[in-house]
C-alpha cells in the first residue's frame, strides 16, 4: 500500500488491519491507554485511537474504527444530556491540512475547552459488579452507601448510588466516601457533582433502556471552567461504562460484557500469563470485537 507517505507514517501509526495505534502530531502530547491528548494552548485536542486495553494492558492489536465509534458516542451523549460540557467541535481546523494528512483524525477527534480537572472520578452504579461488588461483599456497603443484605452479583440496586473514586496516577483508582470528597472539595461542589452525576446517569439509562441496553455503571469526569462545573473527558462509552444487553441480563452471575467479552475470553485461554506483554489478537477476535463496538454505537445512537 502506498497511501501513506514517509511523513504521514511519522504522524500516524497503523497496524496491519489499519487500526490507528498512535498519533504523533506537532503539539504537546500526553497519552492515556486509549487517547492521545494534545494541548493547543486555549483548548485541547483529544484523539481517540483504535487502541484497546484489557486486564490493564494496552494490547498490541487495535480494533479498527473503535476510536471513531467512541468519539461519535461521546458526541452524541454530549448533545443529548443537556448539561454544560467541554466539547467545542469535532471539525478539523483548515490550518491542519497543510501540516499533515487529516484523514486519520476525521471522526476521531474532539476539540474541547480546557478545564481544571476535579481530581475525582464520579462513578454512578445502578447494578452490583466490579469493585462495587467486592466492597459490598466485604462490608455491606459501597463508598458509604449502605445496601440491603443478600444482593447477588449484578443485582439491580434499589436506587442508583454515587460512588466516587480518587484518580490514581498509578495503578487502580480507590473508592472513597462522599465525606472524603466533601473534605477535599467542600460541600457545595461535592454535593453538586453527586446530584449532577446521578441526574445524567438517569437520563442516560432512560435512553439506553429504550434501546435494549442496561448501563450497569459509568464514570464521569468534571472540570471547572470560569468557575462553572463542566462535564469533560469521554462520556457514556463502553470504555467508561459497563453496558449489558437487557435481553440477556441475568443476576447471580457475571454478564457478558457488551464490547470486550471476546477479547477477555480469548486472552484468558490463550496461555498468556497476564503479567508480561500481551499477545496479538487473532483476526476473528478483532472483527467480532469491532462488530460489538459498532453494535453499541448503532443501538445507542441509532445510526
Ligand atoms: N476538558 C478537559 N480539560 C482538561 N483535561 C481533560 C479534559 N477532558 C479530559 N481531560 C483529561 O484528559 C485525560 C484523558 O486521557 P485518558 O483518559 O486517555 O488518560 P488517563 O485517564 O491518564 O488514562 P486511562 O487510559 O487510564 O484513562 C484525562 O486525564 C482527563 O482527566
Ligand atoms: Mg481516563
Short mmCIF file of C-alpha atoms in Angstrom, two decimals, residues 1-294:
data_model
loop_
_atom_site.label_atom_id
_atom_site.label_comp_id
_atom_site.label_asym_id
_atom_site.label_seq_id
_atom_site.Cartn_x
_atom_site.Cartn_y
_atom_site.Cartn_z
CA UNK A 1 0.00 0.00 0.00
CA UNK A 2 1.27 3.43 -0.83
CA UNK A 3 -1.42 5.58 0.73
CA UNK A 4 0.82 6.91 3.48
CA UNK A 5 3.90 8.86 2.66
CA UNK A 6 7.00 8.76 4.85
CA UNK A 7 5.89 11.88 6.70
CA UNK A 8 2.35 10.62 7.35
CA UNK A 9 3.75 7.48 8.87
CA UNK A 10 5.59 9.61 11.38
CA UNK A 11 2.33 11.36 12.35
CA UNK A 12 0.12 8.26 12.47
CA UNK A 13 0.95 4.65 13.16
CA UNK A 14 -1.43 1.91 11.99
CA UNK A 15 -1.31 -1.84 12.44
CA UNK A 16 -1.78 -4.39 9.64
CA UNK A 17 -5.60 -4.10 9.92
CA UNK A 18 -5.46 -0.31 9.52
CA UNK A 19 -6.27 0.23 13.19
CA UNK A 20 -4.81 3.54 14.35
CA UNK A 21 -2.36 2.69 17.13
CA UNK A 22 -0.78 6.03 17.85
CA UNK A 23 -0.52 9.62 16.77
CA UNK A 24 2.42 11.92 16.91
CA UNK A 25 1.25 15.40 15.95
CA UNK A 26 3.28 18.59 16.32
CA UNK A 27 1.74 19.75 19.64
CA UNK A 28 2.49 18.91 23.28
CA UNK A 29 1.02 15.47 23.94
CA UNK A 30 0.16 13.13 26.77
CA UNK A 31 -1.13 9.66 26.13
CA UNK A 32 -3.59 7.61 28.13
CA UNK A 33 -4.26 3.99 27.43
CA UNK A 34 -6.61 4.80 24.57
CA UNK A 35 -6.49 8.51 23.88
CA UNK A 36 -3.79 10.98 22.88
CA UNK A 37 -4.44 14.41 24.37
CA UNK A 38 -2.82 17.46 22.77
CA UNK A 39 -2.55 20.85 24.39
CA UNK A 40 -3.40 23.50 21.79
CA UNK A 41 -2.97 26.41 24.18
CA UNK A 42 -6.52 27.61 24.77
CA UNK A 43 -8.13 24.28 24.00
CA UNK A 44 -7.40 20.57 23.97
CA UNK A 45 -7.48 18.12 21.10
CA UNK A 46 -8.46 14.66 22.30
CA UNK A 47 -7.78 11.92 19.75
CA UNK A 48 -9.37 8.51 20.32
CA UNK A 49 -7.09 5.96 18.75
CA UNK A 50 -8.12 2.38 17.98
CA UNK A 51 -6.09 1.06 20.91
CA UNK A 52 -7.86 -1.35 23.25
CA UNK A 53 -6.94 -2.28 26.78
CA UNK A 54 -7.83 -5.39 28.73
CA UNK A 55 -6.71 -6.57 32.17
CA UNK A 56 -4.94 -3.17 32.49
CA UNK A 57 -2.70 -3.78 29.47
CA UNK A 58 -2.77 -1.98 26.15
CA UNK A 59 -2.94 -4.74 23.55
CA UNK A 60 -0.59 -4.75 20.56
CA UNK A 61 -3.56 -5.11 18.16
CA UNK A 62 -6.03 -2.29 17.65
CA UNK A 63 -9.76 -2.50 16.87
CA UNK A 64 -10.27 -0.74 13.52
CA UNK A 65 -12.68 2.24 13.77
CA UNK A 66 -13.07 1.93 17.56
CA UNK A 67 -11.81 5.49 18.01
CA UNK A 68 -14.45 6.83 15.64
CA UNK A 69 -17.25 4.89 17.31
CA UNK A 70 -16.24 6.10 20.77
CA UNK A 71 -15.88 9.69 19.66
CA UNK A 72 -19.25 9.52 17.92
CA UNK A 73 -20.83 8.11 21.04
CA UNK A 74 -19.42 10.79 23.35
CA UNK A 75 -20.51 13.49 20.93
CA UNK A 76 -24.00 12.00 20.75
CA UNK A 77 -24.35 11.97 24.53
CA UNK A 78 -22.95 15.48 24.99
CA UNK A 79 -25.67 16.75 22.68
CA UNK A 80 -28.42 14.70 24.31
CA UNK A 81 -27.69 15.20 28.01
CA UNK A 82 -28.46 18.90 28.28
CA UNK A 83 -25.67 19.77 30.74
CA UNK A 84 -22.71 22.06 30.28
CA UNK A 85 -19.90 20.07 28.64
CA UNK A 86 -16.44 20.70 27.26
CA UNK A 87 -16.97 19.75 23.60
CA UNK A 88 -16.45 22.69 21.27
CA UNK A 89 -16.25 20.93 17.93
CA UNK A 90 -15.29 17.78 16.10
CA UNK A 91 -14.41 19.71 12.92
CA UNK A 92 -10.75 19.76 11.97
CA UNK A 93 -9.29 23.27 11.53
CA UNK A 94 -8.27 24.04 7.93
CA UNK A 95 -4.81 25.08 9.18
CA UNK A 96 -4.03 21.42 9.96
CA UNK A 97 -4.29 20.37 6.33
CA UNK A 98 -1.04 21.98 5.32
CA UNK A 99 0.77 20.22 8.16
CA UNK A 100 -0.31 16.57 7.89
CA UNK A 101 -2.86 14.19 6.38
CA UNK A 102 -6.02 14.91 8.37
CA UNK A 103 -7.93 11.83 7.19
CA UNK A 104 -6.96 9.63 10.18
CA UNK A 105 -8.25 12.34 12.54
CA UNK A 106 -11.66 12.57 10.92
CA UNK A 107 -14.32 11.38 13.39
CA UNK A 108 -11.68 10.54 15.96
CA UNK A 109 -11.08 13.95 17.40
CA UNK A 110 -12.78 16.28 19.86
CA UNK A 111 -11.70 19.87 20.36
CA UNK A 112 -12.61 20.82 23.89
CA UNK A 113 -12.46 23.58 26.43
CA UNK A 114 -9.51 23.27 28.75
CA UNK A 115 -10.76 22.72 32.27
CA UNK A 116 -9.19 22.50 35.65
CA UNK A 117 -9.87 18.81 36.32
CA UNK A 118 -11.70 17.81 39.51
CA UNK A 119 -9.45 15.07 40.91
CA UNK A 120 -12.23 12.54 41.48
CA UNK A 121 -13.88 10.05 39.20
CA UNK A 122 -17.63 10.48 39.59
CA UNK A 123 -18.92 6.93 39.37
CA UNK A 124 -22.61 6.04 39.39
CA UNK A 125 -23.75 2.46 39.86
CA UNK A 126 -27.18 1.08 39.16
CA UNK A 127 -26.11 -2.57 39.42
CA UNK A 128 -23.69 -4.54 41.59
CA UNK A 129 -20.48 -5.56 39.82
CA UNK A 130 -16.73 -4.95 39.78
CA UNK A 131 -15.10 -3.06 42.65
CA UNK A 132 -18.59 -2.21 43.98
CA UNK A 133 -19.46 -5.89 44.31
CA UNK A 134 -16.15 -6.62 46.04
CA UNK A 135 -16.65 -3.78 48.51
CA UNK A 136 -20.25 -4.83 49.19
CA UNK A 137 -19.22 -8.44 49.82
CA UNK A 138 -16.58 -7.28 52.30
CA UNK A 139 -18.54 -4.55 54.12
CA UNK A 140 -22.20 -4.49 53.08
CA UNK A 141 -21.79 -1.02 51.65
CA UNK A 142 -20.15 0.84 48.77
CA UNK A 143 -18.41 4.16 49.39
CA UNK A 144 -20.55 4.69 52.49
CA UNK A 145 -23.83 3.74 50.78
CA UNK A 146 -25.46 1.07 52.97
CA UNK A 147 -27.15 -1.58 50.79
CA UNK A 148 -29.75 -4.29 51.51
CA UNK A 149 -28.44 -7.68 52.58
CA UNK A 150 -28.23 -10.65 50.25
CA UNK A 151 -27.80 -8.89 46.98
CA UNK A 152 -26.16 -11.11 44.37
CA UNK A 153 -23.64 -10.33 41.65
CA UNK A 154 -25.08 -7.96 39.03
CA UNK A 155 -28.28 -7.33 41.02
CA UNK A 156 -30.08 -4.09 40.32
CA UNK A 157 -29.67 -1.70 43.26
CA UNK A 158 -32.81 -0.24 44.87
CA UNK A 159 -31.66 3.16 43.60
CA UNK A 160 -28.56 4.25 41.69
CA UNK A 161 -25.73 5.26 44.03
CA UNK A 162 -22.86 7.73 43.74
CA UNK A 163 -19.53 6.05 44.45
CA UNK A 164 -16.64 8.44 43.81
CA UNK A 165 -13.05 7.32 43.39
CA UNK A 166 -9.76 9.14 43.53
CA UNK A 167 -7.89 9.42 40.25
CA UNK A 168 -4.78 7.38 40.95
CA UNK A 169 -1.70 8.35 38.91
CA UNK A 170 -0.52 4.76 39.03
CA UNK A 171 -2.48 1.59 39.50
CA UNK A 172 -6.14 1.30 40.43
CA UNK A 173 -8.44 4.12 41.42
CA UNK A 174 -9.53 3.99 45.04
CA UNK A 175 -13.20 4.12 46.03
CA UNK A 176 -13.87 6.85 48.60
CA UNK A 177 -16.82 8.14 50.59
CA UNK A 178 -18.79 11.28 49.80
CA UNK A 179 -17.43 12.64 53.11
CA UNK A 180 -13.90 12.36 51.79
CA UNK A 181 -14.97 14.28 48.69
CA UNK A 182 -16.63 16.93 50.86
CA UNK A 183 -13.42 17.32 52.87
CA UNK A 184 -11.37 17.85 49.72
CA UNK A 185 -13.78 19.88 47.58
CA UNK A 186 -16.15 21.47 50.08
CA UNK A 187 -19.83 20.57 50.50
CA UNK A 188 -21.18 22.75 47.69
CA UNK A 189 -19.07 21.32 44.91
CA UNK A 190 -19.20 17.74 46.22
CA UNK A 191 -23.00 17.73 46.50
CA UNK A 192 -23.32 19.35 43.11
CA UNK A 193 -21.16 16.70 41.45
CA UNK A 194 -23.17 13.99 43.15
CA UNK A 195 -26.55 15.28 42.06
CA UNK A 196 -25.34 16.10 38.56
CA UNK A 197 -23.83 12.62 38.16
CA UNK A 198 -26.99 10.89 39.35
CA UNK A 199 -29.14 13.04 37.08
CA UNK A 200 -27.00 12.40 33.99
CA UNK A 201 -26.93 8.68 34.72
CA UNK A 202 -30.73 8.59 34.98
CA UNK A 203 -31.17 10.45 31.69
CA UNK A 204 -28.73 8.08 30.00
CA UNK A 205 -30.37 4.96 31.46
CA UNK A 206 -33.81 6.03 30.31
CA UNK A 207 -32.46 6.49 26.81
CA UNK A 208 -30.39 3.29 26.78
CA UNK A 209 -33.19 1.11 28.13
CA UNK A 210 -35.38 2.14 25.20
CA UNK A 211 -32.58 0.68 23.03
CA UNK A 212 -32.25 -2.58 24.96
CA UNK A 213 -29.09 -1.66 26.83
CA UNK A 214 -28.53 -1.53 30.58
CA UNK A 215 -25.90 0.88 31.85
CA UNK A 216 -24.69 -1.05 34.89
CA UNK A 217 -22.32 1.70 35.94
CA UNK A 218 -20.41 4.59 34.46
CA UNK A 219 -17.71 7.10 35.27
CA UNK A 220 -17.94 10.83 34.67
CA UNK A 221 -15.20 13.41 34.96
CA UNK A 222 -15.86 17.04 35.65
CA UNK A 223 -13.74 20.15 35.39
CA UNK A 224 -14.10 23.81 36.21
CA UNK A 225 -14.15 26.49 33.51
CA UNK A 226 -14.81 30.10 34.53
CA UNK A 227 -15.96 28.88 37.95
CA UNK A 228 -18.60 26.67 36.37
CA UNK A 229 -18.83 22.89 36.54
CA UNK A 230 -18.34 21.30 33.13
CA UNK A 231 -18.70 17.66 32.07
CA UNK A 232 -15.36 16.67 30.49
CA UNK A 233 -13.48 13.66 29.12
CA UNK A 234 -15.38 10.93 27.26
CA UNK A 235 -18.90 10.19 28.35
CA UNK A 236 -21.02 7.01 28.47
CA UNK A 237 -18.84 4.97 26.13
CA UNK A 238 -18.11 1.26 26.52
CA UNK A 239 -14.64 2.28 27.76
CA UNK A 240 -16.05 4.33 30.64
CA UNK A 241 -19.14 2.24 31.40
CA UNK A 242 -20.45 -1.28 31.77
CA UNK A 243 -23.09 -1.82 29.10
CA UNK A 244 -25.13 -5.02 29.26
CA UNK A 245 -27.69 -6.40 26.88
CA UNK A 246 -31.11 -6.07 28.56
CA UNK A 247 -32.37 -9.24 26.84
CA UNK A 248 -29.59 -11.39 28.23
CA UNK A 249 -29.47 -9.84 31.69
CA UNK A 250 -29.45 -12.43 34.46
CA UNK A 251 -28.43 -11.53 38.01
CA UNK A 252 -26.48 -14.03 40.10
CA UNK A 253 -23.61 -14.38 37.63
CA UNK A 254 -21.25 -12.25 35.56
CA UNK A 255 -22.90 -10.67 32.49
CA UNK A 256 -21.39 -10.84 29.04
CA UNK A 257 -19.59 -7.56 28.55
CA UNK A 258 -21.01 -5.81 25.55
CA UNK A 259 -17.70 -4.95 23.95
CA UNK A 260 -14.63 -6.69 25.34
CA UNK A 261 -16.02 -10.14 26.05
CA UNK A 262 -14.34 -11.85 23.08
CA UNK A 263 -11.03 -10.21 23.88
CA UNK A 264 -11.14 -11.14 27.55
CA UNK A 265 -12.22 -14.71 26.87
CA UNK A 266 -9.55 -15.23 24.25
CA UNK A 267 -6.82 -13.68 26.42
CA UNK A 268 -7.85 -15.87 29.36
CA UNK A 269 -7.41 -19.10 27.43
CA UNK A 270 -4.52 -18.35 25.06
CA UNK A 271 -1.78 -19.15 27.54
CA UNK A 272 -0.79 -15.56 28.34
CA UNK A 273 0.39 -15.17 31.97
CA UNK A 274 -1.26 -11.69 32.34
CA UNK A 275 1.99 -10.45 33.73
CA UNK A 276 4.01 -9.74 30.61
CA UNK A 277 3.47 -8.09 27.22
CA UNK A 278 0.11 -9.31 25.89
CA UNK A 279 -0.07 -11.24 22.58
CA UNK A 280 -1.54 -10.05 19.26
CA UNK A 281 -5.23 -10.85 18.84
CA UNK A 282 -6.36 -13.24 16.07
CA UNK A 283 -8.22 -11.52 13.22
CA UNK A 284 -11.57 -13.10 14.04
CA UNK A 285 -11.43 -11.78 17.62
CA UNK A 286 -10.62 -8.33 16.27
CA UNK A 287 -13.54 -8.50 13.84
CA UNK A 288 -16.03 -9.76 16.44
CA UNK A 289 -14.96 -7.01 18.83
CA UNK A 290 -15.20 -4.31 16.16
CA UNK A 291 -18.73 -5.55 15.44
CA UNK A 292 -19.65 -5.21 19.13
CA UNK A 293 -18.44 -1.60 19.26
CA UNK A 294 -20.43 -0.90 16.09
#
